[in-house]
Short mmCIF file of C-alpha atoms in Angstrom, two decimals:
data_model
loop_
_atom_site.label_atom_id
_atom_site.label_comp_id
_atom_site.label_asym_id
_atom_site.label_seq_id
_atom_site.Cartn_x
_atom_site.Cartn_y
_atom_site.Cartn_z
CA UNK A 1 33.06 82.57 -10.55
CA UNK A 2 34.26 79.99 -8.23
CA UNK A 3 32.98 76.74 -7.95
CA UNK A 4 34.11 74.54 -5.09
CA UNK A 5 32.83 71.05 -3.40
CA UNK A 6 32.76 71.34 0.24
CA UNK A 7 32.32 68.77 3.27
CA UNK A 8 29.93 70.51 5.77
CA UNK A 9 28.33 69.12 9.06
CA UNK A 10 25.17 68.54 6.68
CA UNK A 11 27.19 66.29 4.14
CA UNK A 12 28.85 67.26 0.73
CA UNK A 13 27.85 70.06 -1.62
CA UNK A 14 29.05 71.85 -4.62
CA UNK A 15 29.34 75.75 -3.41
CA UNK A 16 30.08 78.97 -5.07
CA UNK A 17 33.16 80.39 -3.18
CA UNK A 18 33.27 84.19 -3.02
CA UNK A 19 36.52 86.27 -4.44
CA UNK A 20 37.79 86.75 -1.25
CA UNK A 21 37.84 83.26 -0.40
CA UNK A 22 35.87 83.53 2.88
CA UNK A 23 32.45 82.30 2.22
CA UNK A 24 30.85 79.26 0.58
CA UNK A 25 27.31 79.49 -0.77
CA UNK A 26 25.77 75.99 -1.38
CA UNK A 27 24.11 75.26 -4.68
CA UNK A 28 21.38 72.67 -5.65
CA UNK A 29 23.16 71.65 -8.69
CA UNK A 30 26.48 71.13 -10.31
CA UNK A 31 29.08 73.71 -11.47
CA UNK A 32 28.04 72.90 -14.88
CA UNK A 33 24.90 75.25 -15.17
CA UNK A 34 24.28 78.80 -13.66
CA UNK A 35 24.11 78.45 -9.70
CA UNK A 36 20.74 77.83 -8.02
CA UNK A 37 21.71 78.86 -4.42
CA UNK A 38 19.95 76.81 -1.60
CA UNK A 39 20.38 79.54 0.69
CA UNK A 40 22.90 77.75 3.11
CA UNK A 41 26.19 79.45 3.29
CA UNK A 42 29.27 78.95 5.67
CA UNK A 43 32.51 80.68 6.33
CA UNK A 44 35.10 79.03 4.54
CA UNK A 45 36.84 78.27 7.56
CA UNK A 46 34.19 76.34 8.76
CA UNK A 47 33.76 73.74 6.14
CA UNK A 48 36.29 71.56 4.36
CA UNK A 49 37.39 72.11 0.68
CA UNK A 50 37.27 68.79 -1.41
CA UNK A 51 38.65 68.37 -4.82
CA UNK A 52 36.27 70.40 -6.89
CA UNK A 53 35.29 67.54 -9.15
CA UNK A 54 35.13 63.70 -9.08
CA UNK A 55 36.38 63.31 -13.11
CA UNK A 56 35.63 60.46 -15.08
CA UNK A 57 39.19 60.67 -16.50
CA UNK A 58 42.03 62.74 -16.03
CA UNK A 59 44.17 63.14 -19.58
CA UNK A 60 47.40 64.64 -18.72
CA UNK A 61 50.13 66.15 -21.21
CA UNK A 62 53.53 65.25 -20.49
CA UNK A 63 56.76 66.86 -21.52
CA UNK A 64 54.85 70.23 -22.68
CA UNK A 65 57.36 72.53 -21.14
CA UNK A 66 60.79 72.34 -22.93
CA UNK A 67 62.87 73.36 -19.61
CA UNK A 68 61.38 70.49 -17.72
CA UNK A 69 61.83 67.87 -20.80
CA UNK A 70 65.62 69.04 -20.45
CA UNK A 71 65.35 68.40 -16.31
CA UNK A 72 63.83 65.10 -16.18
CA UNK A 73 64.62 63.53 -19.73
CA UNK A 74 67.97 64.85 -20.45
CA UNK A 75 66.99 65.63 -24.10
CA UNK A 76 65.92 68.32 -26.00
CA UNK A 77 62.20 68.85 -26.68
CA UNK A 78 62.36 68.43 -30.18
CA UNK A 79 63.34 64.89 -30.02
CA UNK A 80 60.84 64.18 -27.23
CA UNK A 81 57.53 65.75 -28.32
CA UNK A 82 54.44 66.13 -25.79
CA UNK A 83 52.80 62.59 -25.16
CA UNK A 84 49.35 61.86 -23.65
CA UNK A 85 49.03 59.95 -20.47
CA UNK A 86 45.92 59.22 -18.16
CA UNK A 87 45.93 59.43 -13.93
CA UNK A 88 43.07 57.31 -12.59
CA UNK A 89 40.28 59.00 -10.78
CA UNK A 90 41.05 57.36 -7.85
CA UNK A 91 44.22 59.11 -7.26
CA UNK A 92 42.18 62.63 -6.87
CA UNK A 93 42.30 64.47 -3.37
CA UNK A 94 41.53 67.78 -2.85
CA UNK A 95 43.31 70.65 -1.00
CA UNK A 96 45.02 70.03 2.44
CA UNK A 97 44.55 66.06 2.00
CA UNK A 98 47.78 64.34 2.16
CA UNK A 99 49.74 62.93 -0.58
CA UNK A 100 50.78 59.60 0.89
CA UNK A 101 53.87 57.80 -0.37
CA UNK A 102 53.88 53.94 -0.31
CA UNK A 103 57.67 52.42 0.74
CA UNK A 104 58.06 51.40 -3.12
CA UNK A 105 57.29 54.66 -4.76
CA UNK A 106 60.87 56.24 -4.25
CA UNK A 107 62.05 59.73 -5.77
CA UNK A 108 58.35 61.36 -5.61
CA UNK A 109 58.34 64.56 -7.15
CA UNK A 110 55.76 67.38 -7.43
CA UNK A 111 54.91 68.87 -10.52
CA UNK A 112 52.56 72.05 -10.52
CA UNK A 113 50.41 72.56 -13.45
CA UNK A 114 47.27 74.60 -14.48
CA UNK A 115 44.19 72.30 -15.16
CA UNK A 116 41.18 72.47 -17.39
CA UNK A 117 37.73 71.26 -16.32
CA UNK A 118 35.79 70.15 -19.22
CA UNK A 119 32.01 71.66 -19.22
CA UNK A 120 30.40 69.68 -22.00
CA UNK A 121 30.88 66.49 -23.85
CA UNK A 122 33.02 67.13 -27.04
CA UNK A 123 35.30 65.53 -29.83
CA UNK A 124 37.17 67.02 -32.50
CA UNK A 125 37.31 70.33 -30.95
CA UNK A 126 39.47 73.03 -32.94
CA UNK A 127 42.26 74.56 -31.08
CA UNK A 128 40.59 78.24 -31.55
CA UNK A 129 37.23 76.92 -29.97
CA UNK A 130 38.78 75.61 -26.86
CA UNK A 131 36.95 77.83 -24.59
CA UNK A 132 33.53 76.65 -25.59
CA UNK A 133 34.19 73.23 -24.05
CA UNK A 134 36.09 74.38 -20.82
CA UNK A 135 33.91 75.06 -17.90
CA UNK A 136 36.82 76.75 -15.86
CA UNK A 137 40.61 76.18 -14.75
CA UNK A 138 41.99 74.77 -11.35
CA UNK A 139 45.52 73.76 -10.08
CA UNK A 140 46.79 70.28 -10.32
CA UNK A 141 49.77 68.55 -8.79
CA UNK A 142 50.88 65.76 -11.19
CA UNK A 143 52.64 64.20 -8.35
CA UNK A 144 55.15 61.42 -9.71
CA UNK A 145 57.67 58.60 -8.57
CA UNK A 146 60.42 59.26 -10.66
CA UNK A 147 61.90 56.03 -10.14
CA UNK A 148 58.74 54.04 -11.28
CA UNK A 149 58.30 56.22 -14.21
CA UNK A 150 61.38 55.07 -15.46
CA UNK A 151 61.48 51.54 -14.21
CA UNK A 152 57.98 51.05 -15.43
CA UNK A 153 58.49 52.82 -18.83
CA UNK A 154 54.76 53.57 -18.73
CA UNK A 155 53.96 56.26 -16.34
CA UNK A 156 50.49 55.02 -15.01
CA UNK A 157 51.52 53.47 -12.05
CA UNK A 158 54.34 56.34 -11.07
CA UNK A 159 51.82 58.84 -11.54
CA UNK A 160 48.29 56.99 -10.67
CA UNK A 161 48.92 56.00 -6.94
CA UNK A 162 46.32 56.93 -4.66
CA UNK A 163 46.71 60.44 -3.72
CA UNK A 164 49.07 61.43 -6.38
CA UNK A 165 46.61 63.88 -7.76
CA UNK A 166 45.94 66.87 -5.49
CA UNK A 167 43.25 69.01 -7.15
CA UNK A 168 41.90 72.62 -6.44
CA UNK A 169 41.14 74.28 -4.59
CA UNK A 170 38.24 75.48 -6.73
CA UNK A 171 37.20 75.89 -10.32
CA UNK A 172 37.52 79.58 -11.52
CA UNK A 173 35.13 79.80 -14.53
CA UNK A 174 35.94 83.30 -15.55
CA UNK A 175 38.48 82.60 -18.31
CA UNK A 176 38.36 86.13 -19.44
CA UNK A 177 40.33 87.09 -16.48
CA UNK A 178 43.48 85.36 -17.49
CA UNK A 179 46.15 85.79 -20.25
CA UNK A 180 46.87 82.13 -20.85
CA UNK A 181 50.10 82.99 -22.79
CA UNK A 182 51.52 84.78 -19.81
CA UNK A 183 50.28 83.28 -16.67
CA UNK A 184 52.77 82.52 -13.93
CA UNK A 185 53.03 78.94 -12.10
CA UNK A 186 54.79 78.54 -8.95
CA UNK A 187 55.58 75.90 -6.46
CA UNK A 188 56.76 76.36 -2.80
CA UNK A 189 58.08 73.24 -0.88
CA UNK A 190 58.30 73.39 2.62
CA UNK A 191 61.18 70.99 4.20
CA UNK A 192 62.47 70.91 7.78
CA UNK A 193 60.55 74.17 8.36
CA UNK A 194 62.15 76.01 5.42
CA UNK A 195 59.93 77.20 2.43
CA UNK A 196 61.66 77.36 -0.90
CA UNK A 197 60.11 78.32 -4.11
CA UNK A 198 61.08 75.41 -6.72
CA UNK A 199 58.87 75.96 -9.69
CA UNK A 200 58.72 79.74 -10.93
CA UNK A 201 57.74 79.56 -14.56
CA UNK A 202 55.01 80.74 -16.62
CA UNK A 203 52.71 79.27 -19.58
CA UNK A 204 54.67 81.05 -22.06
CA UNK A 205 56.91 78.07 -21.79
CA UNK A 206 54.44 75.68 -23.00
CA UNK A 207 55.05 73.88 -26.28
CA UNK A 208 51.50 73.22 -27.01
CA UNK A 209 48.93 75.87 -25.90
CA UNK A 210 45.69 75.18 -24.33
CA UNK A 211 43.67 75.11 -27.80
CA UNK A 212 46.48 72.86 -29.15
CA UNK A 213 46.11 70.24 -26.23
CA UNK A 214 42.50 70.38 -26.48
CA UNK A 215 42.58 69.84 -30.45
CA UNK A 216 45.19 67.05 -29.94
CA UNK A 217 43.37 65.20 -27.22
CA UNK A 218 39.75 65.67 -28.67
CA UNK A 219 40.93 64.11 -32.12
CA UNK A 220 41.21 60.78 -30.17
CA UNK A 221 39.30 61.00 -26.80
CA UNK A 222 35.69 61.92 -26.37
CA UNK A 223 35.84 64.37 -22.95
CA UNK A 224 33.10 64.43 -20.73
CA UNK A 225 31.87 67.28 -18.66
CA UNK A 226 33.98 67.35 -15.43
CA UNK A 227 37.02 65.60 -17.02
CA UNK A 228 40.17 67.13 -15.99
CA UNK A 229 43.23 68.01 -18.44
CA UNK A 230 46.53 68.54 -16.98
CA UNK A 231 48.67 70.87 -19.25
CA UNK A 232 52.06 70.12 -18.33
CA UNK A 233 54.63 71.13 -15.45
CA UNK A 234 57.51 73.74 -15.91
CA UNK A 235 60.69 72.93 -14.91
CA UNK A 236 61.73 72.91 -11.02
CA UNK A 237 60.18 69.62 -10.10
CA UNK A 238 61.88 68.20 -7.01
CA UNK A 239 61.69 65.38 -4.38
CA UNK A 240 59.09 65.52 -1.52
CA UNK A 241 59.58 63.17 1.47
CA UNK A 242 56.96 62.65 4.40
CA UNK A 243 56.93 65.61 6.69
CA UNK A 244 57.20 67.97 3.86
CA UNK A 245 54.43 70.60 2.50
CA UNK A 246 53.90 71.50 -1.25
CA UNK A 247 52.02 74.35 -2.35
CA UNK A 248 51.29 75.15 -5.95
CA UNK A 249 50.29 78.67 -6.66
CA UNK A 250 48.58 80.03 -9.87
CA UNK A 251 47.58 84.06 -9.71
CA UNK A 252 43.77 84.24 -10.45
CA UNK A 253 43.10 80.83 -9.31
CA UNK A 254 44.53 80.64 -5.91
CA UNK A 255 46.95 77.89 -4.39
CA UNK A 256 46.70 73.96 -3.81
CA UNK A 257 48.41 73.01 -0.65
CA UNK A 258 49.10 69.36 0.30
CA UNK A 259 51.11 67.92 3.24
CA UNK A 260 53.27 65.02 2.51
CA UNK A 261 53.11 61.58 4.49
CA UNK A 262 54.08 57.98 4.72
CA UNK A 263 51.29 55.65 3.37
CA UNK B 1 25.61 33.42 -13.88
CA UNK B 2 25.76 35.74 -16.83
CA UNK B 3 25.13 39.55 -16.41
CA UNK B 4 24.84 41.48 -19.52
CA UNK B 5 23.61 45.03 -20.23
CA UNK B 6 21.15 45.53 -22.91
CA UNK B 7 19.24 48.01 -24.94
CA UNK B 8 15.54 47.48 -25.21
CA UNK B 9 12.54 49.12 -26.83
CA UNK B 10 12.07 50.10 -23.38
CA UNK B 11 15.39 51.49 -22.41
CA UNK B 12 18.79 50.13 -20.97
CA UNK B 13 18.90 47.70 -18.24
CA UNK B 14 21.02 45.07 -16.88
CA UNK B 15 20.08 41.57 -17.13
CA UNK B 16 20.95 38.09 -16.60
CA UNK B 17 21.90 35.94 -19.89
CA UNK B 18 20.83 32.28 -19.72
CA UNK B 19 23.57 29.87 -20.20
CA UNK B 20 22.59 29.21 -23.88
CA UNK B 21 22.83 32.86 -24.85
CA UNK B 22 18.98 32.77 -26.05
CA UNK B 23 17.20 35.02 -23.23
CA UNK B 24 17.79 38.03 -21.49
CA UNK B 25 16.07 38.68 -18.11
CA UNK B 26 15.79 42.21 -16.73
CA UNK B 27 17.12 42.90 -13.19
CA UNK B 28 16.10 45.77 -11.06
CA UNK B 29 19.69 46.29 -9.71
CA UNK B 30 23.34 45.90 -10.97
CA UNK B 31 25.36 43.01 -11.35
CA UNK B 32 26.91 43.59 -7.96
CA UNK B 33 24.34 41.86 -5.88
CA UNK B 34 22.29 38.86 -6.42
CA UNK B 35 19.69 39.45 -9.21
CA UNK B 36 16.16 40.96 -8.34
CA UNK B 37 14.23 40.01 -11.82
CA UNK B 38 11.59 42.44 -12.85
CA UNK B 39 9.74 40.00 -14.47
CA UNK B 40 10.57 41.19 -18.09
CA UNK B 41 12.53 39.27 -20.29
CA UNK B 42 13.34 39.27 -24.20
CA UNK B 43 14.75 36.81 -26.72
CA UNK B 44 18.45 37.80 -26.96
CA UNK B 45 18.11 38.22 -30.51
CA UNK B 46 15.71 40.92 -30.07
CA UNK B 47 17.80 43.14 -27.95
CA UNK B 48 21.30 44.72 -28.26
CA UNK B 49 24.35 43.65 -25.90
CA UNK B 50 25.96 46.79 -24.62
CA UNK B 51 29.23 46.73 -22.91
CA UNK B 52 28.35 44.78 -19.92
CA UNK B 53 30.06 47.58 -17.59
CA UNK B 54 30.83 51.40 -17.73
CA UNK B 55 33.94 51.27 -15.82
CA UNK B 56 35.30 54.09 -13.68
CA UNK B 57 38.86 53.04 -15.04
CA UNK B 58 40.35 50.25 -16.93
CA UNK B 59 43.41 49.07 -15.66
CA UNK B 60 45.69 47.07 -18.22
CA UNK B 61 48.68 45.09 -17.89
CA UNK B 62 51.25 45.12 -20.88
CA UNK B 63 53.67 42.68 -21.76
CA UNK B 64 52.36 39.94 -19.68
CA UNK B 65 52.91 37.13 -22.25
CA UNK B 66 56.39 36.39 -23.03
CA UNK B 67 55.63 35.39 -26.71
CA UNK B 68 53.75 38.55 -27.19
CA UNK B 69 56.45 40.79 -25.92
CA UNK B 70 58.93 38.90 -28.32
CA UNK B 71 56.91 39.78 -31.36
CA UNK B 72 55.97 43.25 -30.50
CA UNK B 73 59.12 44.45 -28.74
CA UNK B 74 61.79 42.39 -30.11
CA UNK B 75 63.00 41.59 -26.51
CA UNK B 76 62.81 38.85 -24.19
CA UNK B 77 60.22 39.16 -21.10
CA UNK B 78 63.33 39.12 -18.81
CA UNK B 79 64.35 42.76 -19.86
CA UNK B 80 60.87 44.08 -20.31
CA UNK B 81 58.68 43.04 -17.37
CA UNK B 82 54.99 43.70 -17.16
CA UNK B 83 53.81 47.18 -17.22
CA UNK B 84 50.56 48.68 -16.06
CA UNK B 85 48.68 51.33 -18.51
CA UNK B 86 45.24 52.75 -18.49
CA UNK B 87 42.72 53.06 -20.93
CA UNK B 88 39.97 55.82 -20.88
CA UNK B 89 36.34 54.64 -20.10
CA UNK B 90 35.15 56.56 -23.08
CA UNK B 91 37.09 53.87 -25.60
CA UNK B 92 34.50 51.28 -24.19
CA UNK B 93 32.08 49.81 -26.58
CA UNK B 94 30.01 46.61 -26.40
CA UNK B 95 29.71 43.51 -28.73
CA UNK B 96 29.05 44.09 -32.54
CA UNK B 97 29.52 48.08 -32.20
CA UNK B 98 32.22 48.97 -34.65
CA UNK B 99 35.99 49.76 -33.98
CA UNK B 100 36.15 53.16 -35.84
CA UNK B 101 39.97 53.81 -36.89
CA UNK B 102 40.90 57.30 -37.55
CA UNK B 103 43.07 58.36 -40.35
CA UNK B 104 46.16 59.37 -38.03
CA UNK B 105 45.91 55.89 -36.27
CA UNK B 106 47.84 53.65 -38.46
CA UNK B 107 48.97 49.85 -37.95
CA UNK B 108 46.02 49.17 -35.79
CA UNK B 109 46.17 45.92 -33.99
CA UNK B 110 43.79 43.67 -32.14
CA UNK B 111 44.72 42.21 -28.83
CA UNK B 112 42.27 39.32 -27.33
CA UNK B 113 42.42 39.27 -23.82
CA UNK B 114 40.58 38.03 -20.50
CA UNK B 115 39.13 40.77 -18.61
CA UNK B 116 38.23 40.93 -14.82
CA UNK B 117 35.49 43.18 -13.55
CA UNK B 118 36.03 44.15 -9.99
CA UNK B 119 33.26 43.50 -7.38
CA UNK B 120 33.81 45.40 -4.39
CA UNK B 121 36.25 48.35 -3.47
CA UNK B 122 39.62 47.25 -2.51
CA UNK B 123 43.15 48.27 -1.88
CA UNK B 124 46.36 46.03 -1.09
CA UNK B 125 44.73 42.77 -1.84
CA UNK B 126 46.93 39.63 -1.67
CA UNK B 127 47.25 37.58 -4.50
CA UNK B 128 45.66 34.36 -2.77
CA UNK B 129 42.55 36.60 -2.26
CA UNK B 130 41.91 37.99 -5.26
CA UNK B 131 38.80 36.08 -6.18
CA UNK B 132 37.10 37.83 -3.19
CA UNK B 133 37.30 41.24 -4.79
CA UNK B 134 36.36 40.11 -8.41
CA UNK B 135 32.71 39.91 -9.60
CA UNK B 136 33.44 38.14 -12.59
CA UNK B 137 35.38 37.74 -16.15
CA UNK B 138 34.62 38.79 -19.60
CA UNK B 139 36.64 39.48 -22.65
CA UNK B 140 38.19 42.65 -24.08
CA UNK B 141 39.96 43.71 -27.13
CA UNK B 142 43.01 45.97 -26.35
CA UNK B 143 42.73 47.46 -29.60
CA UNK B 144 46.20 49.50 -30.47
CA UNK B 145 47.68 51.63 -33.03
CA UNK B 146 51.01 50.21 -33.07
CA UNK B 147 52.57 53.07 -34.91
CA UNK B 148 51.24 55.69 -32.20
CA UNK B 149 52.39 53.32 -29.46
CA UNK B 150 56.06 53.83 -30.41
CA UNK B 151 55.85 57.25 -31.55
CA UNK B 152 54.31 58.76 -28.55
CA UNK B 153 56.21 56.18 -26.04
CA UNK B 154 53.26 56.55 -23.72
CA UNK B 155 50.19 54.24 -24.75
CA UNK B 156 47.35 56.33 -23.78
CA UNK B 157 46.40 57.72 -26.89
CA UNK B 158 47.47 54.55 -29.35
CA UNK B 159 45.53 52.24 -26.87
CA UNK B 160 42.65 55.05 -25.81
CA UNK B 161 41.22 56.21 -28.80
CA UNK B 162 37.34 56.31 -28.93
CA UNK B 163 36.00 52.55 -29.60
CA UNK B 164 39.43 50.99 -28.81
CA UNK B 165 38.10 49.03 -26.11
CA UNK B 166 35.66 46.25 -27.06
CA UNK B 167 34.32 44.64 -23.96
CA UNK B 168 31.64 41.85 -23.52
CA UNK B 169 29.73 40.05 -24.39
CA UNK B 170 28.79 39.55 -20.65
CA UNK B 171 30.25 39.09 -17.11
CA UNK B 172 30.54 35.45 -16.34
CA UNK B 173 30.48 35.13 -12.40
CA UNK B 174 31.12 31.42 -11.93
CA UNK B 175 34.88 31.57 -11.48
CA UNK B 176 34.91 28.07 -10.30
CA UNK B 177 34.05 26.74 -14.01
CA UNK B 178 37.54 28.28 -14.99
CA UNK B 179 41.05 26.63 -14.48
CA UNK B 180 42.61 29.97 -14.92
CA UNK B 181 46.27 28.62 -15.33
CA UNK B 182 44.79 26.75 -18.34
CA UNK B 183 42.22 28.78 -20.30
CA UNK B 184 42.53 28.96 -24.17
CA UNK B 185 42.31 32.63 -25.57
CA UNK B 186 41.71 32.96 -29.60
CA UNK B 187 41.20 35.42 -31.97
CA UNK B 188 39.72 35.39 -35.38
CA UNK B 189 40.17 37.81 -38.10
CA UNK B 190 38.13 38.03 -41.10
CA UNK B 191 39.50 39.99 -43.89
CA UNK B 192 38.33 39.88 -47.55
CA UNK B 193 35.95 37.18 -46.43
CA UNK B 194 38.67 34.81 -45.36
CA UNK B 195 38.58 33.96 -41.45
CA UNK B 196 41.95 33.30 -39.76
CA UNK B 197 42.71 32.38 -36.46
CA UNK B 198 45.48 34.62 -35.40
CA UNK B 199 45.87 34.01 -31.81
CA UNK B 200 45.53 30.68 -30.32
CA UNK B 201 47.12 30.77 -26.85
CA UNK B 202 46.27 30.12 -23.16
CA UNK B 203 46.65 31.80 -19.95
CA UNK B 204 49.40 29.24 -18.88
CA UNK B 205 51.62 31.71 -20.90
CA UNK B 206 50.83 34.53 -18.56
CA UNK B 207 53.80 36.11 -16.54
CA UNK B 208 51.92 37.54 -13.85
CA UNK B 209 48.77 35.09 -12.81
CA UNK B 210 45.43 36.82 -12.17
CA UNK B 211 46.08 36.93 -8.42
CA UNK B 212 49.28 38.67 -9.01
CA UNK B 213 48.31 41.03 -11.25
CA UNK B 214 45.41 42.08 -8.52
CA UNK B 215 48.02 42.39 -5.86
CA UNK B 216 50.29 44.46 -8.14
CA UNK B 217 47.57 46.86 -9.32
CA UNK B 218 45.81 47.40 -5.39
CA UNK B 219 49.11 47.95 -4.08
CA UNK B 220 49.11 51.24 -6.15
CA UNK B 221 45.32 52.15 -7.11
CA UNK B 222 42.25 51.68 -5.08
CA UNK B 223 39.74 49.56 -7.24
CA UNK B 224 36.04 50.36 -7.32
CA UNK B 225 33.18 48.26 -8.36
CA UNK B 226 32.96 48.08 -12.01
CA UNK B 227 36.66 48.46 -12.71
CA UNK B 228 37.86 46.44 -15.30
CA UNK B 229 41.31 44.60 -15.67
CA UNK B 230 42.93 43.83 -18.63
CA UNK B 231 45.20 40.91 -18.24
CA UNK B 232 47.32 41.05 -21.05
CA UNK B 233 47.45 39.63 -24.74
CA UNK B 234 48.92 36.58 -25.93
CA UNK B 235 51.18 36.36 -29.29
CA UNK B 236 49.26 36.68 -32.42
CA UNK B 237 48.42 40.11 -32.57
CA UNK B 238 47.91 41.45 -36.27
CA UNK B 239 46.80 44.62 -38.22
CA UNK B 240 43.25 45.11 -38.93
CA UNK B 241 41.78 47.33 -41.64
CA UNK B 242 38.48 48.84 -42.25
CA UNK B 243 35.95 46.41 -43.64
CA UNK B 244 37.82 43.56 -41.45
CA UNK B 245 36.04 41.66 -38.42
CA UNK B 246 37.65 41.03 -35.11
CA UNK B 247 36.34 38.04 -32.83
CA UNK B 248 38.06 36.99 -29.47
CA UNK B 249 36.76 33.84 -28.09
CA UNK B 250 37.28 32.54 -24.55
CA UNK B 251 35.71 29.20 -23.74
CA UNK B 252 33.43 29.35 -20.73
CA UNK B 253 32.53 33.26 -21.38
CA UNK B 254 32.03 33.37 -25.09
CA UNK B 255 33.11 35.35 -27.86
CA UNK B 256 33.31 39.07 -28.36
CA UNK B 257 32.67 40.27 -31.93
CA UNK B 258 33.57 43.79 -33.46
CA UNK B 259 33.18 45.06 -37.27
CA UNK B 260 36.46 47.49 -38.17
CA UNK B 261 35.49 50.71 -39.99
CA UNK B 262 36.94 53.98 -40.68
CA UNK B 263 36.18 56.85 -38.34
#
């Protein structure tokens, strides 16, 4: 089932989106329980999709694809194992909302990633139990100013600027429809009217798999419902400039598209 | 005025704490507006002080005291300027709640700091206007596993483990009672029954002052009411082990004391 959050003429609401992506049916509660339909529905074209969740925290794993480690850090993954970082909730935006680049954030790159949305409060989860605490999957773009990232050392600013966390378009709760050991992840960049596929990888390139990521994080942090886990970016990240459009695509979820503007 | 959050036999509430620290008067709303008293009050000894705020984010500035940079990073502050990092809200605990150290978090140190609590949503604040967006000041202990910090490179895990962000005891809103260019910060460690003052510094050692910190952060991040800004730790940080007690003291606010336990 696909849960979205939408802006309608009557206000914001969570909604169930049909598999064709044509209709949004409003629900009374949240995506964390079985949907209770209010009876209101809209063609998806008549509403605006928002970020499907406002997380209390966004926990991300860096350096989780060996090919991306090599391209960004110029070192092998053996010498630079995966590491945790946090993106602030204020960076989260929804589909079609603009990534806004301030003047001081130079060399801003996209990073298309699969994201997990936590479904229940949890701590010390074993890898094999990860699905029991995850409500669904969505797409995240871990936007990063490469220059700030290396100048600061810590990545919070480079990856935490307002609008640097596009999330969506919705939360797919049917985990069984995915083979998480073999899920394609792509990112298509449109620059000067020309669209190129820059990222064309697969979750089979992950160093830590989804269960290992949840075990690793929850050994330290309690996760709460709605918290978002960014599972790492594969190779192919590249610079975006104002005027561009970036679309991250994961089959079975859909695509997350963002225009790029000057802040 | 001092705003605290308390657990009473009737539930949790925000409260105004008198200057003597003896009485808690419940308020109907939050610390963000003038207090509306409910008429209920308790001797402070009969209630439990909680973290005075549950922030949507905790933004911290690292390497903001030259003497601390030298002791931890073995380099001069000129070569390692201040940097931003985030602590997850789930790390926040209140006064007298235990810092719980898991086995894998070795060389865990305290870092006594002044914290700012944001009062209104803000972005692109000029340094000279910082007081207009700050509701008050409190104390934070930026607990850090030095070993994880350097092994991971990113500090999120080393500084974000559950219980690694003691906050309190309350929010002091009278900013005019402080000379922020000359405010003492101390930390007293009790080990094996012997108490030693380990940190004995002053805000005059800050590299970026409070206004510069707010300007720096809000150039990138929108801050929301309740967000907590950790303003950096002076020299004197040292290891804590289970059985110890750590107390951070800032005159004009009070002291924040935490027992240390094995998780």
